[in-house]
Amino acid sequence: MLRVENLTKVYPNGTVALKDVSFQVADGEFLAVIGLSGSGKSTLLRCINRLIEPTAGKIFWNDIEITAAPVSDLRKIRRQIGMIFQQFNLVKRSSVLTNVLSGRLGYVNPYTSLLNYFPAEEHQRAMNNLEQLGLADKAHVRADSLSGGQQQRVGIARALMQDPKLILADEPVASLDPVLAHSILKYLEQLNKERGITVLCSLHFLDLVHRYATHAIALKDGQLVFQGLPEKIDDAQFKAIYGQDAERVSIV
Amino acid sequence: MSDRAALSTSEVSRNSLLPVLLSLIIPGAGQFYLKQRNRGLAIFAVFLIQFLLTSWAFDNYQVGLLVISAFETNWLWIFLVVFWVWNVNDAHRLAQNKRVTNLFAMVIVALVVYIIAWQVTDVQLVRLVTRFGNALKIGNDLIHPDLFTQDASGNWVPSENFGYIFGTIEQQPPPELFVRLGLVSPTTMLPTYQAGKIVETIALGFLATVFSTIIALPLSFFAAHNVMVRVPFGNTIYYVTRIFFNVVRSVDTLIWGLIVILWVGLGPFAGVIALTIHSVAALGKLYSEEIEHIDPGPVEAITATGATFLQTIRYAVFPQIVPPFVGYTLLRWDINMRSATIVGFVAGGGIGYFVVETLRKSAYNQYAAALWAIAVVIMVVDFVSAKWRERISTGETQVQTGPRRPFYLSLRFWFYLLVGIAVFAYFWSLSEISLKAMLSPAPTLGQVAFGFINLNLDPPVVSDVVNQMLVTIFQALLATTLGSLVAVPFSFLAAHNLTGRSRLSAWLYYATRGLFNFLRSIEALLYVAIFFYWVSFGSFAGMLALAVTTFGLIGKLFSEAIENIDPGPHEAIIATGATRLQAIVFGVLPQIIPPFISYAIYQWDINVRLATIVGFAGGGGIGNLLLNDYFAFSKYRSAGTAVALIVLVVIPMDFASARIRRRLV
């Protein structure tokens, strides 16, 4: 259970990115976070693993207060929360395998790992994950030689190395074409259904939300404007979230 | 089971026996035979170089001398044997299709090179300690520059030395023009500003930039391939101009200075000419590359409108080349100002000449005053040039609304034009430019020209020149390594994106940036004197001086490379629960190591050029040979040999480093 209470984030330049946001996510949910660009979706996801420090409010995860965790505990919390990024955030010059292995850094010895040493079982785990995502043959090539969809699969493999109980996906398909978008989201759905991993995923297209999410929340100007089942987002709700002039576009 | 094992081993040995034998006889031959042609050739070349270097260093500097009773040998041969063994094993592994790596061989070769470089450059770390008293003495002078003194009544006033550097106000007879106009009587004395050496330096840098721009502009079109293909005999002209630019560019301004003083005599004018010669070639190359890289699209489009040839040049070519040309000229102005601070070491004129005088008198606090003046001027020039270039590249100069008034109607234009003319005229008079001197060269100039064509290829001369050139290269290598290694930790402090936001880190950021900018504003040649005094004359002092400038130059480049990294991977790795150190190793290092290596190679290339002249101030290497052994005794044929070798080394290094860098980035 992830519980967010009265979360507020004000950036040093005065921008209010989140304003008093509260919601809950039960274990095993696939929660879609929707809203316009700049509505605070990325900030929200980054507050959950504290890549961004919230200004006020609390975040509880299974009775651990993430927002109050000291740095040493924070790393133990982070390693259980996988994260996937819009721009994939791979180290382009490193090999695919090294990128995937780097997902395990929170578990392995912090010193020997600095010499790029990972135990054999971690190599095995990395290869298994790559195989599952259909990239086993790419393990030794440079990450930037892969296509966008492949790079995002490497990003997922990296997250899987953490044995995550929760995955935060920040616009994971916004840089991909529709066909690839579906394939990536199907992987996330599979992880959600088969392994019971809770997924928080920010998305742009309502069709994708209807198709994959079990719950949805919507942000507008940093405030929570909707919370409920995806199919409850009707035209009126849609206009409230995206503004009066918005029109629904669909994605194949 | 055992049968199969036996079968496979015999199969393997049958496969790898021949290549192993081949590599045992000639290193790399096995690899060559196995169709790894480039690998084979590279191994053979490295083996040969290692062999030649080891025996050269032993013969000339007794590097690796090992005396076992009456028997003398060289323990560096062990490394050659190890390399040989590695090569055989490499052939074996290749034949068996196993993975091969170069790491071990690279470590071996690097060890040999650094051991030789260390000894040949005469590195004596112990002197840094035993003669530390000297360092303290000169350090004390450096922080107490001779700029102000107390007069009889105890007030602080500018010292005499201050006047030499920045100029003085003196009572002088009025200019003749004023007298003729009847404005003043010839007997009255007027307070007149007498320019100091730093002003003269600014004049040299400015005039050289103006002259070289004017000369390089038309020449650059001859070196642009896309222009020359449309002209009869264009290819020939293209290659001749290109070679001319590359050869002239590879000879340092100060070496040109040595030649120019035989032409127009010692003085600021010789400095202007030397700076201009080198600068024309450097600018010409950059301009011509810019012409080659213009987008042909607009040319096609304007031609399609029915425009004439000149109209096409004006509307399709000009707008594309003017901003980069101005940018390069500003960059060159910065470089020329730096060179102008040292051109006086040989040519006379500018603050370099003054520095030589102070060193001759061992007046280190006067020398220190000059260094501070140079640092301030060059830092300002660097800042202004960088800001202008930034404005040009971002197009900020074009901010305006509404139709533009013709430039000749704006008051500002006329004001700038007048100021420009006045400055130009003043600098012209300061630099003692004399066309008469240019037209009546001393007869020695002919001897020099003859000597540079009719090289002295006597074995002892060639051997001296080659030895000193190798010393120069090793000196540059050690300086690059030392300066870069020390710069790495500092560069992290000077990178905004990693230092964090605390007040301490902001303070560290500005302090480190300031240190980099200060140290790189002073040419290596000017640092030699400090190390000369500390560790005494020779290539060790030259190496340390080069290392200091390297630290400043590369520290800036490194910290900019760190600031340019993509923050995404670092964020992603922090999100996995990694430590800060792990995040740096996995998220930051892979992004910065390639640019770091690329900058270090670039710096080595620069340092070889600089190392050819550190000898002019007592820093050893080929500069020492050129100035003190050849030019001092009018041995122009030998000097020609030395310059020819510099060209032969610098041009290929320039090409190689450019290619390696392109591959890395």
JSON list of C-alpha atoms in Angstrom, two decimals, chain A residues 46 49 51 75 78-79 81 83 85 89-94 98 102-103 105-106 108-110 113-114 116 118 140 158 162, chain B residues 99 566-583 585-588 590-592 594-595 664-665:
[
{"chain": "A", "resi": 46, "resn": "ARG", "atom": "CA", "xyz": [10.13, 11.65, -8.33]},
{"chain": "A", "resi": 49, "resn": "ASN", "atom": "CA", "xyz": [11.53, 7.81, -4.44]},
{"chain": "A", "resi": 51, "resn": "LEU", "atom": "CA", "xyz": [14.80, 12.04, -6.35]},
{"chain": "A", "resi": 75, "resn": "ARG", "atom": "CA", "xyz": [18.82, 3.63, -0.47]},
{"chain": "A", "resi": 78, "resn": "ARG", "atom": "CA", "xyz": [14.91, 3.01, -3.48]},
{"chain": "A", "resi": 79, "resn": "ARG", "atom": "CA", "xyz": [16.33, -0.35, -4.45]},
{"chain": "A", "resi": 81, "resn": "ILE", "atom": "CA", "xyz": [11.34, 0.80, -6.38]},
{"chain": "A", "resi": 83, "resn": "MET", "atom": "CA", "xyz": [12.01, 3.51, -12.27]},
{"chain": "A", "resi": 85, "resn": "PHE", "atom": "CA", "xyz": [12.12, 7.13, -17.85]},
{"chain": "A", "resi": 89, "resn": "ASN", "atom": "CA", "xyz": [18.34, 7.39, -19.24]},
{"chain": "A", "resi": 90, "resn": "LEU", "atom": "CA", "xyz": [20.74, 4.68, -20.28]},
{"chain": "A", "resi": 91, "resn": "VAL", "atom": "CA", "xyz": [24.47, 5.30, -20.22]},
{"chain": "A", "resi": 92, "resn": "LYS", "atom": "CA", "xyz": [24.83, 5.44, -23.98]},
{"chain": "A", "resi": 93, "resn": "ARG", "atom": "CA", "xyz": [28.47, 4.50, -24.21]},
{"chain": "A", "resi": 94, "resn": "SER", "atom": "CA", "xyz": [28.25, 1.55, -21.82]},
{"chain": "A", "resi": 98, "resn": "THR", "atom": "CA", "xyz": [26.50, -2.98, -17.85]},
{"chain": "A", "resi": 102, "resn": "SER", "atom": "CA", "xyz": [23.75, -1.13, -12.84]},
{"chain": "A", "resi": 103, "resn": "GLY", "atom": "CA", "xyz": [20.17, -1.74, -11.68]},
{"chain": "A", "resi": 105, "resn": "LEU", "atom": "CA", "xyz": [24.00, -1.46, -7.54]},
{"chain": "A", "resi": 106, "resn": "GLY", "atom": "CA", "xyz": [21.84, -1.03, -4.45]},
{"chain": "A", "resi": 108, "resn": "VAL", "atom": "CA", "xyz": [25.95, -5.52, -4.45]},
{"chain": "A", "resi": 109, "resn": "ASN", "atom": "CA", "xyz": [29.07, -4.56, -2.54]},
{"chain": "A", "resi": 110, "resn": "PRO", "atom": "CA", "xyz": [29.40, -0.80, -2.93]},
{"chain": "A", "resi": 113, "resn": "SER", "atom": "CA", "xyz": [31.18, -2.76, -7.82]},
{"chain": "A", "resi": 114, "resn": "LEU", "atom": "CA", "xyz": [33.18, 0.39, -8.51]},
{"chain": "A", "resi": 116, "resn": "ASN", "atom": "CA", "xyz": [32.71, -3.02, -12.62]},
{"chain": "A", "resi": 118, "resn": "PHE", "atom": "CA", "xyz": [29.45, -8.11, -10.33]},
{"chain": "A", "resi": 140, "resn": "HIS", "atom": "CA", "xyz": [27.45, -6.77, -25.41]},
{"chain": "A", "resi": 158, "resn": "ARG", "atom": "CA", "xyz": [17.49, -2.49, -15.42]},
{"chain": "A", "resi": 162, "resn": "GLN", "atom": "CA", "xyz": [16.10, -4.39, -8.45]},
{"chain": "B", "resi": 99, "resn": "ARG", "atom": "CA", "xyz": [38.36, -13.23, -26.95]},
{"chain": "B", "resi": 566, "resn": "ASP", "atom": "CA", "xyz": [23.31, 14.02, -19.68]},
{"chain": "B", "resi": 567, "resn": "PRO", "atom": "CA", "xyz": [21.93, 13.97, -16.13]},
{"chain": "B", "resi": 568, "resn": "GLY", "atom": "CA", "xyz": [19.41, 11.21, -16.96]},
{"chain": "B", "resi": 569, "resn": "PRO", "atom": "CA", "xyz": [21.62, 8.14, -16.40]},
{"chain": "B", "resi": 570, "resn": "HIS", "atom": "CA", "xyz": [22.90, 9.55, -13.12]},
{"chain": "B", "resi": 571, "resn": "GLU", "atom": "CA", "xyz": [19.33, 10.08, -11.96]},
{"chain": "B", "resi": 572, "resn": "ALA", "atom": "CA", "xyz": [18.31, 6.59, -13.09]},
{"chain": "B", "resi": 573, "resn": "ILE", "atom": "CA", "xyz": [21.16, 5.02, -11.13]},
{"chain": "B", "resi": 574, "resn": "ILE", "atom": "CA", "xyz": [20.44, 7.03, -8.00]},
{"chain": "B", "resi": 575, "resn": "ALA", "atom": "CA", "xyz": [16.84, 5.77, -8.34]},
{"chain": "B", "resi": 576, "resn": "THR", "atom": "CA", "xyz": [18.02, 2.15, -8.12]},
{"chain": "B", "resi": 577, "resn": "GLY", "atom": "CA", "xyz": [19.28, 2.79, -4.61]},
{"chain": "B", "resi": 578, "resn": "ALA", "atom": "CA", "xyz": [22.95, 3.11, -5.56]},
{"chain": "B", "resi": 579, "resn": "THR", "atom": "CA", "xyz": [25.40, 5.15, -3.47]},
{"chain": "B", "resi": 580, "resn": "ARG", "atom": "CA", "xyz": [26.65, 8.52, -4.70]},
{"chain": "B", "resi": 581, "resn": "LEU", "atom": "CA", "xyz": [30.00, 6.99, -5.55]},
{"chain": "B", "resi": 582, "resn": "GLN", "atom": "CA", "xyz": [28.38, 4.15, -7.48]},
{"chain": "B", "resi": 583, "resn": "ALA", "atom": "CA", "xyz": [26.24, 6.65, -9.35]},
{"chain": "B", "resi": 585, "resn": "VAL", "atom": "CA", "xyz": [31.17, 5.46, -11.50]},
{"chain": "B", "resi": 586, "resn": "PHE", "atom": "CA", "xyz": [28.23, 4.06, -13.47]},
{"chain": "B", "resi": 587, "resn": "GLY", "atom": "CA", "xyz": [26.33, 7.15, -14.53]},
{"chain": "B", "resi": 588, "resn": "VAL", "atom": "CA", "xyz": [28.98, 9.84, -14.94]},
{"chain": "B", "resi": 590, "resn": "PRO", "atom": "CA", "xyz": [31.27, 6.39, -18.87]},
{"chain": "B", "resi": 591, "resn": "GLN", "atom": "CA", "xyz": [30.11, 9.74, -20.21]},
{"chain": "B", "resi": 592, "resn": "ILE", "atom": "CA", "xyz": [33.22, 11.72, -19.35]},
{"chain": "B", "resi": 594, "resn": "PRO", "atom": "CA", "xyz": [35.92, 9.50, -23.78]},
{"chain": "B", "resi": 595, "resn": "PRO", "atom": "CA", "xyz": [35.95, 13.33, -23.85]},
{"chain": "B", "resi": 664, "resn": "LEU", "atom": "CA", "xyz": [36.34, 8.83, -29.69]},
{"chain": "B", "resi": 665, "resn": "VAL", "atom": "CA", "xyz": [33.56, 11.37, -29.66]}
]
